[in-house]
């Protein structure tokens, strides 16, 4: 079984790749929706703007047994780490396939001048001991939470909205931030409590617009609610509704600028988002989010809204020199 580079995956290879993801999900579902074939195809056929990707697979008996995708953000040689995702069919584990794919990815990382790589996996799955055995160290714990909108009493949202902090106004938009808010939103994004240093590039108006373009090109819808204090954004929250969401939206960034904390702005903008989605997107039934395990404040805010913990994920990082 040789490692195959899939520089331009065919339709058949994309279907085979999706079969691997479906088999892994069946073994380790963790409450997540099953992978979508169209979503798999989009990810394999086009990297997000500002990044490139490399794909590898191992075949056994005419079907793919294991796959690996490496995402490379920015230009070659940048300080930003690569992002690796290795998936092995349950029946083909413990045969060294994951290690061989990781070795291929390591060559790709070195060729691109990357000094490190990160991987996010579900806690309690075979991926954890695999990464640890390959020189990865856990750098971040993420608590996956889910809010079922039907379980949120309307009066809870109304009560939170009525408790608006004095001196602040709500603004909202769909898609890219209006020009008058783009720079202010970028400044607010630096306030994210669980912002990881390895994310690298600083936020500016260009990166804010680029992020919105990435979401739009996927066919997804980005919703933003912000608390405005004079000309500054004091806090904000973002929701993305995938075009193939099957009723589930994803929480993106939420942050409150340090000098505006202590006024319950975070839960205020989140409540305003729930009210907007109920009117604008009645098809959305659930919202999922990941919070850093040590971000007790945001976890408490989400629990007050009605989010409940569904899973725990771990972020691992390794130096390229430590890889096989």
XYZ file of C-alpha atoms in Angstrom, residues 143-147 152 156 160 267 270 289 291 295-310:
28
model
C -15.049 22.432 24.809
C -17.607 21.778 22.071
C -21.036 23.112 23.033
C -24.443 22.982 21.350
C -27.498 25.221 21.698
C -34.422 28.610 24.530
C -35.048 34.642 28.158
C -31.400 39.789 28.003
C -24.389 37.952 26.350
C -25.398 36.904 21.572
C -19.388 26.423 19.256
C -14.510 27.432 23.593
C -12.123 30.575 29.022
C -14.461 30.232 32.003
C -16.228 33.519 31.349
C -17.363 32.698 27.795
C -18.343 29.178 28.831
C -20.513 30.692 31.583
C -22.099 33.101 29.079
C -22.907 30.242 26.721
C -24.327 28.110 29.526
C -26.583 30.990 30.605
C -27.931 31.143 27.058
C -28.585 27.401 27.118
C -25.517 25.847 25.460
C -24.604 22.379 26.722
C -21.287 20.572 26.392
C -21.336 17.898 23.677
